[in-house]
Coordinates of C-alpha atoms in Angstrom, one line a residue:
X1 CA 21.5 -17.0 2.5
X2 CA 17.8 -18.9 3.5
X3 CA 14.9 -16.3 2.9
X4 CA 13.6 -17.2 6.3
X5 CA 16.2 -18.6 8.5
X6 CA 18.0 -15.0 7.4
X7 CA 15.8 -12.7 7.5
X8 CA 14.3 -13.6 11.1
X9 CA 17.3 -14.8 12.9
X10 CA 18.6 -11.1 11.6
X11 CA 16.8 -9.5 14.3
X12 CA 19.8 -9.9 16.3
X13 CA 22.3 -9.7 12.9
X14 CA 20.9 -6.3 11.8
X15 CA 24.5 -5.9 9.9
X16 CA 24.0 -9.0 7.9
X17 CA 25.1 -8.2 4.4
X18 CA 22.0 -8.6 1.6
X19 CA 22.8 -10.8 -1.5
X20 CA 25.1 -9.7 -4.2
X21 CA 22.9 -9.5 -7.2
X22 CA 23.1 -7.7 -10.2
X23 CA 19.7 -5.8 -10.1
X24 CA 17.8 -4.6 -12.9
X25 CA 16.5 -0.7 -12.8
X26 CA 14.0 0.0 -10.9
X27 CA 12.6 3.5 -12.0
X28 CA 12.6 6.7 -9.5
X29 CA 9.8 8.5 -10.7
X30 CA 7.1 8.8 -8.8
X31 CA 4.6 5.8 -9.7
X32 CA 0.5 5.6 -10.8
X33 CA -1.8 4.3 -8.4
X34 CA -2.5 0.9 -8.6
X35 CA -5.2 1.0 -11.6
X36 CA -9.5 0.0 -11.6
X37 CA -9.6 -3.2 -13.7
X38 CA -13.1 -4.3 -13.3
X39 CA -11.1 -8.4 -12.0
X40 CA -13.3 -11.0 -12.3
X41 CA -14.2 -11.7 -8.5
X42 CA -14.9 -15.2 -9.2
X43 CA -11.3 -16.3 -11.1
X44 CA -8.8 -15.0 -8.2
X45 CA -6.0 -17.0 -6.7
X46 CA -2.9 -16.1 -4.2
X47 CA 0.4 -18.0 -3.9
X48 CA 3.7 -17.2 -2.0
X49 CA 6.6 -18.6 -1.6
X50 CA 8.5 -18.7 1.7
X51 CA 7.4 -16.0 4.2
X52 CA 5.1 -15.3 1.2
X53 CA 3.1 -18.7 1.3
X54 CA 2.7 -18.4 5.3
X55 CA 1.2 -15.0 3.9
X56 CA -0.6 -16.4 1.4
X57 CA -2.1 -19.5 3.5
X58 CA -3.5 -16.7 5.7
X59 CA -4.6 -14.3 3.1
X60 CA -6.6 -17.7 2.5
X61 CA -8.3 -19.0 5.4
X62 CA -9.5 -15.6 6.5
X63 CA -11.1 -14.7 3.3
X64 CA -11.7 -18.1 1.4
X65 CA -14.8 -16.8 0.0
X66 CA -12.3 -14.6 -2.4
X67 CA -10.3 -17.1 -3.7
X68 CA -10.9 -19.8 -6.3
X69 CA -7.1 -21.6 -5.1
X70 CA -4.2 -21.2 -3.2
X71 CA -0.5 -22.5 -4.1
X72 CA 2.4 -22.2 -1.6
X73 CA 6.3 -23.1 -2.0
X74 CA 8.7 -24.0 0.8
X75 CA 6.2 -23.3 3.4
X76 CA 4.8 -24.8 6.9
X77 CA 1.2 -25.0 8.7
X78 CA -1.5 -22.3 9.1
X79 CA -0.7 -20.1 12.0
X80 CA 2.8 -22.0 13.3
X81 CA 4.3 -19.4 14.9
X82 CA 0.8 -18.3 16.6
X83 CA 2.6 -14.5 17.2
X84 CA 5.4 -15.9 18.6
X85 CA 9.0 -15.3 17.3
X86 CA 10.4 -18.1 19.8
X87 CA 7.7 -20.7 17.7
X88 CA 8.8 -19.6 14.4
X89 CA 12.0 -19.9 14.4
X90 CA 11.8 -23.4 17.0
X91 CA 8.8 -25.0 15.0
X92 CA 8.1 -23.1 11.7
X93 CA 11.6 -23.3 9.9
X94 CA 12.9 -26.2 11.7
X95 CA 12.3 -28.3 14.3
X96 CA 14.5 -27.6 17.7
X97 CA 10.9 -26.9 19.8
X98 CA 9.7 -30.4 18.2
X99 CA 7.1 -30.3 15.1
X100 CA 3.6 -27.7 15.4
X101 CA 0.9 -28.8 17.6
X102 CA -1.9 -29.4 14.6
X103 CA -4.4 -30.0 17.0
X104 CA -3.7 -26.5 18.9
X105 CA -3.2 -24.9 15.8
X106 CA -7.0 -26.1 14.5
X107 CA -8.0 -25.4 18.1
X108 CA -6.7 -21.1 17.6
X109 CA -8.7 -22.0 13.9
X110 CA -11.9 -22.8 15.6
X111 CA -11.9 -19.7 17.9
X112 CA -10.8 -17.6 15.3
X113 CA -14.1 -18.8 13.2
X114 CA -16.2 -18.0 16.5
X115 CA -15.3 -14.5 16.7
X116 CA -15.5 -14.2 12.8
X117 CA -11.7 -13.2 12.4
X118 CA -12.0 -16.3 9.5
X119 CA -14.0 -17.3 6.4
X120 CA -16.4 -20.1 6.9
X121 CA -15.5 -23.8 6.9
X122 CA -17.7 -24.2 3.6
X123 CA -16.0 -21.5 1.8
X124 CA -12.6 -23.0 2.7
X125 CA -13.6 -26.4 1.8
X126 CA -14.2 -25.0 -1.8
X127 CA -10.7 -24.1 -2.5
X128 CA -7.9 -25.9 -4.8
X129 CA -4.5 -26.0 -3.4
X130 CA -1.1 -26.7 -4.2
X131 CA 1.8 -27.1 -2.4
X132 CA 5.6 -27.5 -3.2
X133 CA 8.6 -28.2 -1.4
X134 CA 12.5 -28.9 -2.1
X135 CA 13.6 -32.0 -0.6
X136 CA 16.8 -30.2 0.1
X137 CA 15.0 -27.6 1.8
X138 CA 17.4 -27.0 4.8
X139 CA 15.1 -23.5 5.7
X140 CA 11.6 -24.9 6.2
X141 CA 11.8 -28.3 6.6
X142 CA 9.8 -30.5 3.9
X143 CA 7.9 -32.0 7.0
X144 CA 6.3 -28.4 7.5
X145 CA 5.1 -28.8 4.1
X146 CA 3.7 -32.4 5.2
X147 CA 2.2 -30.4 8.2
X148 CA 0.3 -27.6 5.9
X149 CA -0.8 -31.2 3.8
X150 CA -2.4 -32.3 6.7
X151 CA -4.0 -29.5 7.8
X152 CA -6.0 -29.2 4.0
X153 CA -6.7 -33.0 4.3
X154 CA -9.1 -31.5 6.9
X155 CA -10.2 -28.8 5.5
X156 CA -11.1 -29.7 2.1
X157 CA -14.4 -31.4 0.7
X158 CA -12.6 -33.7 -1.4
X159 CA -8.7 -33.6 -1.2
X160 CA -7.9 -35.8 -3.9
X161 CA -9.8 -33.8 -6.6
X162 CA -8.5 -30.6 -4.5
X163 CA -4.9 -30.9 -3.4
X164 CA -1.7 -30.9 -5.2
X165 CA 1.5 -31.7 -3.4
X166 CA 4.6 -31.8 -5.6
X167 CA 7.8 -32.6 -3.9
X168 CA 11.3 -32.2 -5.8
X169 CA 14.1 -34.5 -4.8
X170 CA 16.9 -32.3 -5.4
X171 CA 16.0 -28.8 -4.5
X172 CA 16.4 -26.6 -1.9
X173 CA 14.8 -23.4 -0.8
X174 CA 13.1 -20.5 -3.0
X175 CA 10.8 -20.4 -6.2
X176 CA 11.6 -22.9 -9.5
X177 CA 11.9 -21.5 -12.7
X178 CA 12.5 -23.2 -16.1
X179 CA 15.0 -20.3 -17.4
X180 CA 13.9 -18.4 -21.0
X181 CA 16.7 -18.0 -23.1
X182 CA 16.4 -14.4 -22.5
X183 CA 16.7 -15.0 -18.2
X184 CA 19.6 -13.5 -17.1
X185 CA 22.1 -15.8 -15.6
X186 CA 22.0 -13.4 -12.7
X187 CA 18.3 -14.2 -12.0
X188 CA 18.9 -18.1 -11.1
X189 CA 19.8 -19.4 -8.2
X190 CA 21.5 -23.5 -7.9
X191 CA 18.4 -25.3 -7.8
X192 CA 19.7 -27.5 -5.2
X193 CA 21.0 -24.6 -3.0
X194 CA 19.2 -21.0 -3.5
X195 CA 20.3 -18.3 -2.3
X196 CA 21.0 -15.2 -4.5
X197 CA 17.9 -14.2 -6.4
X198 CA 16.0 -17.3 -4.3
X199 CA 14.9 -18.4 -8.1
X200 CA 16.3 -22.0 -8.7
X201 CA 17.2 -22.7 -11.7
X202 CA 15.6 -26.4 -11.3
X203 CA 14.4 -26.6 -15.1
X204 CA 10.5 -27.3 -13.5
X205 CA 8.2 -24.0 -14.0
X206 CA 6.2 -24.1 -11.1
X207 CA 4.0 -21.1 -12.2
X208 CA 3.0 -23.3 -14.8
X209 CA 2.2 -26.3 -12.7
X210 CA 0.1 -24.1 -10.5
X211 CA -1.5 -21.6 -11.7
X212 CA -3.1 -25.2 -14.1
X213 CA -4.1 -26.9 -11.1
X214 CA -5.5 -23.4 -9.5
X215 CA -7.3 -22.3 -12.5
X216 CA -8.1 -24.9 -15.2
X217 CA -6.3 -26.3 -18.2
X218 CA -4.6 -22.6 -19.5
X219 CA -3.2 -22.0 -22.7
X220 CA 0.3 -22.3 -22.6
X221 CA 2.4 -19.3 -23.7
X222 CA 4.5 -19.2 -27.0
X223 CA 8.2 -18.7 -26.3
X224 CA 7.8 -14.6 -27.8
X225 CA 8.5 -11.8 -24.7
X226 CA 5.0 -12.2 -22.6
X227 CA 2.5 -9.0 -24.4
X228 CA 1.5 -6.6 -21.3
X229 CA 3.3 -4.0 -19.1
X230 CA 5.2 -4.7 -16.1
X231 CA 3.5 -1.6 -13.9
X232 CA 5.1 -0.4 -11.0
X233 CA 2.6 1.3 -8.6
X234 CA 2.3 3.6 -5.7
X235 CA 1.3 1.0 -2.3
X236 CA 1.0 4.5 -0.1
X237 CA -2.5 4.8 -0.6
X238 CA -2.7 1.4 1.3
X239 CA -1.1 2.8 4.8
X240 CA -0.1 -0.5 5.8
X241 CA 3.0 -1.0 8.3
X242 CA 5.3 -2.9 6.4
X243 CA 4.3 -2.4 2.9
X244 CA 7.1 -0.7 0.6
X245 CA 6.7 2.6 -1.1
X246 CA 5.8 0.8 -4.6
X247 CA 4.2 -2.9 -5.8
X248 CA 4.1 -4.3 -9.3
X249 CA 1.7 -5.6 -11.4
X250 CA 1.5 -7.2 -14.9
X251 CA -1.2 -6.0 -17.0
X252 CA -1.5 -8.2 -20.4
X253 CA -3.0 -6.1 -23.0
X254 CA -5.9 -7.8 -23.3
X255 CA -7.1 -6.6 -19.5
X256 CA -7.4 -3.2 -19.9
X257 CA -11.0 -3.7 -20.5
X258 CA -11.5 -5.8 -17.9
X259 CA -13.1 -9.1 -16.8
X260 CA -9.9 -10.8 -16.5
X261 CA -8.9 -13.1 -13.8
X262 CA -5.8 -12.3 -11.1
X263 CA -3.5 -14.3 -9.6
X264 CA -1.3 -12.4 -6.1
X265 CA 2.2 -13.4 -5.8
X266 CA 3.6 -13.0 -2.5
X267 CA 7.3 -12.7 -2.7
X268 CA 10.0 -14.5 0.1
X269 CA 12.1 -12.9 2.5
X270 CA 15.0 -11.1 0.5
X271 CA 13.1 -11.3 -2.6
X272 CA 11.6 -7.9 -2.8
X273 CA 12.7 -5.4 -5.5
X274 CA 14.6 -3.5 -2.7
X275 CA 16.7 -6.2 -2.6
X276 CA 17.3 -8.1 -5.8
X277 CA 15.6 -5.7 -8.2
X278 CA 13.1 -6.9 -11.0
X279 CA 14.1 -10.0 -10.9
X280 CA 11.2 -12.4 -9.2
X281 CA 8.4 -10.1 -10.7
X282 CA 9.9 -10.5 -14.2
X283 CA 11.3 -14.2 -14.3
X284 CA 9.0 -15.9 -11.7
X285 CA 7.0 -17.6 -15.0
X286 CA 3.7 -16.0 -14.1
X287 CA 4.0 -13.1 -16.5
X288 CA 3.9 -15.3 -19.5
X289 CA 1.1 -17.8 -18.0
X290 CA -0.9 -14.6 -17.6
X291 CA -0.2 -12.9 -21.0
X292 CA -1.4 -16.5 -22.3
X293 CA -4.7 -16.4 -20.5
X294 CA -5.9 -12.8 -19.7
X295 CA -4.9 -12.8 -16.3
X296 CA -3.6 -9.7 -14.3
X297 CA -0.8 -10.5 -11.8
X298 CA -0.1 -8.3 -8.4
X299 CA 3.4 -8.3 -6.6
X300 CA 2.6 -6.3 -3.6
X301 CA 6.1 -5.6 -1.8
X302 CA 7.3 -6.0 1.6
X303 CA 9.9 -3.4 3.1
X304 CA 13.0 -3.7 5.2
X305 CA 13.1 -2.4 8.8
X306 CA 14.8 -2.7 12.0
X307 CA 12.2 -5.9 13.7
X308 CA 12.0 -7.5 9.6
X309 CA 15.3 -6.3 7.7
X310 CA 14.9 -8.6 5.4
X311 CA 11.4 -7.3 4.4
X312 CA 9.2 -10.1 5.0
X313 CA 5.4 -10.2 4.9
X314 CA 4.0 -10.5 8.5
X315 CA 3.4 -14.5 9.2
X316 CA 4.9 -14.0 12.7
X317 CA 3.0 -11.0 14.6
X318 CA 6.2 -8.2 14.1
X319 CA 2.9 -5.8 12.7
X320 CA 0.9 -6.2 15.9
X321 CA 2.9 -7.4 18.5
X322 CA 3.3 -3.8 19.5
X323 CA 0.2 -2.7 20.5
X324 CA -1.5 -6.6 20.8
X325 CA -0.9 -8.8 23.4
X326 CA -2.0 -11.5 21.2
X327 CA -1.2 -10.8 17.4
X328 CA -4.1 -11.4 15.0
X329 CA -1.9 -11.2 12.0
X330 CA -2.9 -14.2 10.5
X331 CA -6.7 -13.1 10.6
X332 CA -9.0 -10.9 9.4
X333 CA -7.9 -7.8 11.5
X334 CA -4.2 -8.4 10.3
X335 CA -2.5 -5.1 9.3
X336 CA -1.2 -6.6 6.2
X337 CA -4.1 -8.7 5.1
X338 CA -6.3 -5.9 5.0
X339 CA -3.9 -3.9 3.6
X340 CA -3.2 -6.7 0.7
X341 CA -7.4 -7.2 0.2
X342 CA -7.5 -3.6 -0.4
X343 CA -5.3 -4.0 -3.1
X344 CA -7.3 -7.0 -4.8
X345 CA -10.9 -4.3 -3.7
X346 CA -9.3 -1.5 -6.5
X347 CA -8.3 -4.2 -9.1
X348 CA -11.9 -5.3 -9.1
X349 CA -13.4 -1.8 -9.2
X350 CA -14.8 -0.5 -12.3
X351 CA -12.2 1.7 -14.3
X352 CA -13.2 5.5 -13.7
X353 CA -14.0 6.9 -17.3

């Protein structure tokens, strides 16, 4: 299955079977809150793949001042689908309603910066991006990713010094991994055609590549099991609509004390623990690029329902589009991005003594 050509066309396919993985435990006792680690506020990034880069793009522009860099995979333009599940799945995965309007979509940008739903145009302009995309990518078509290109070519100061796109000619949908020897088979997905797990084994470790051109030239991590603890947390405190029960986030040992620096992983469609277990918040790559560099990584999850079974984060409107005539999902009044900048609010908080 495609994370997003699945889980959104399922809204008519609610019996549409989830992937056969083997899943790794996921503990049943009731989880810690989500702990005060005094973050540094000035050394956070967010990436997503999937519906999680939409997410993350968004998560972006309305809060740029918050955010050092950004790094999406398999992902179109800021605000495609404009609350509107006819655009996304017409113009956002593929093209049968023709390719985005850029110029309306930096027209719904403008108005949004009016009524201050957005960050400034001089915090944005700040930010380092990157941007991956399989050339096989038959889910969101590489010329979204082209699209999302030219909307930072606009945005940014300087986009050759600030934008990274990194395209790979044989692979298709999902999040690549260079596998560990200890990676389950399980975990990987063909590089060329996802699926499964939605982690292609493509030999390339895009954490890696990103989280370097996000952050800085990072120590990279010995080949020993990544030192930290892979916390699972309780997300109720948030009381966001769509949020599951329980996130994750690896601590290295070295953050207890705090100052560290965090990076927020948005998973894709049919990636959440719900549905494939452990697997993207253990062999994603990050945990050992973080370990490496005193960096805290936070996997807030997505749940299944009846309008997103194949728990999703909101890049479409299914949060508001119930009580909003006009979904402002992808600004600063979305449900879930205020939900998910609470989050990042009690990692930067001072640990209660």
């Amino acid at each position: 299955m495609r994370l997003l050509r699945t889980s959104v066309a399922s809204l008519a396919l609610m019996g549409l079977a989830l992937p056969s993985v083997a899943q790794e435990s996921v503990a049943q006792e009731s989880p810690p809150d989500l702990p005060r680690l005094a973050i540094d506020a000035e050394n956070v990034s967010v990436i997503g793949v999937s519906s999680g880069g939409y997410m993350a793009t968004q998560l972006a522009v309305a809060w740029p001042e918050r955010f050092v860099g950004l790094g999406v995979l398999g992902t179109g333009p800021w605000a495609c689908a404009q609350g509107a599940l006819s655009l996304a799945l017409g113009q956002c995965m593929g093209d049968r309603l023709g390719s985005p309007d850029l110029g309306q979509l930096s027209q719904r940008l403008q108005d949004f910066r009016r009524r201050d739903l957005v960050g400034d145009a001089d915090e944005l302009a700040e930010m380092r991006v990157f941007i991956w995309h399989g050339e096989e990518d038959e889910t969101v078509l590489p010329s979204l990713g082209k699209a999302l290109v030219a909307q930072f070519d606009e945005w940014l100061a300087d986009p050759a010094e600030q934008l990274r796109l990194l395209v790979s000619e044989d692979a298709g949908h999902g999040w690549p991994v260079a596998a560990r020897s200890d990676t389950p088979v399980t975990a990987l997905a063909e590089c060329d055609e996802g699926g499964g797990t939605h982690l292609l084994g493509c030999n390339l470790d895009i954490a890696g590549r990103m989280l370097n051109w996000l952050h800085g030239d990072l120590t990279r991590p010995t080949g020993d099991e990544p030192e930290g603890r892979l916390l699972r947390f309780d997300q109720a405190a948030f009381d966001t609509k769509g949020f599951a029960d329980s996130g994750y986030s690896f601590i290295p040992e070295a953050c207890q004390e705090g100052d560290c620096g965090l990076t927020v992983a948005l998973h894709g469609c049919g990636m959440g623990a719900e549905q494939i277990g452990e697997a993207f918040v253990r062999h994603s790559g990050l945990n050992e690029w973080a370990a490496a560099n005193h960096h805290v990584v936070l996997y807030p999850q997505a749940q299944t329902s009846l309008p997103n079974p194949q728990g999703c984060w909101d890049w479409w409107g299914f949060a508001e589009s119930t009580w909003q005539l006009n979904p402002l999902h992808d600004s600063r009044q979305g449900t879930q991005l205020s939900g998910l900048m609470a989050m990042i609010d009690r990692l930067q908080q001072t640990p209660e003594r």
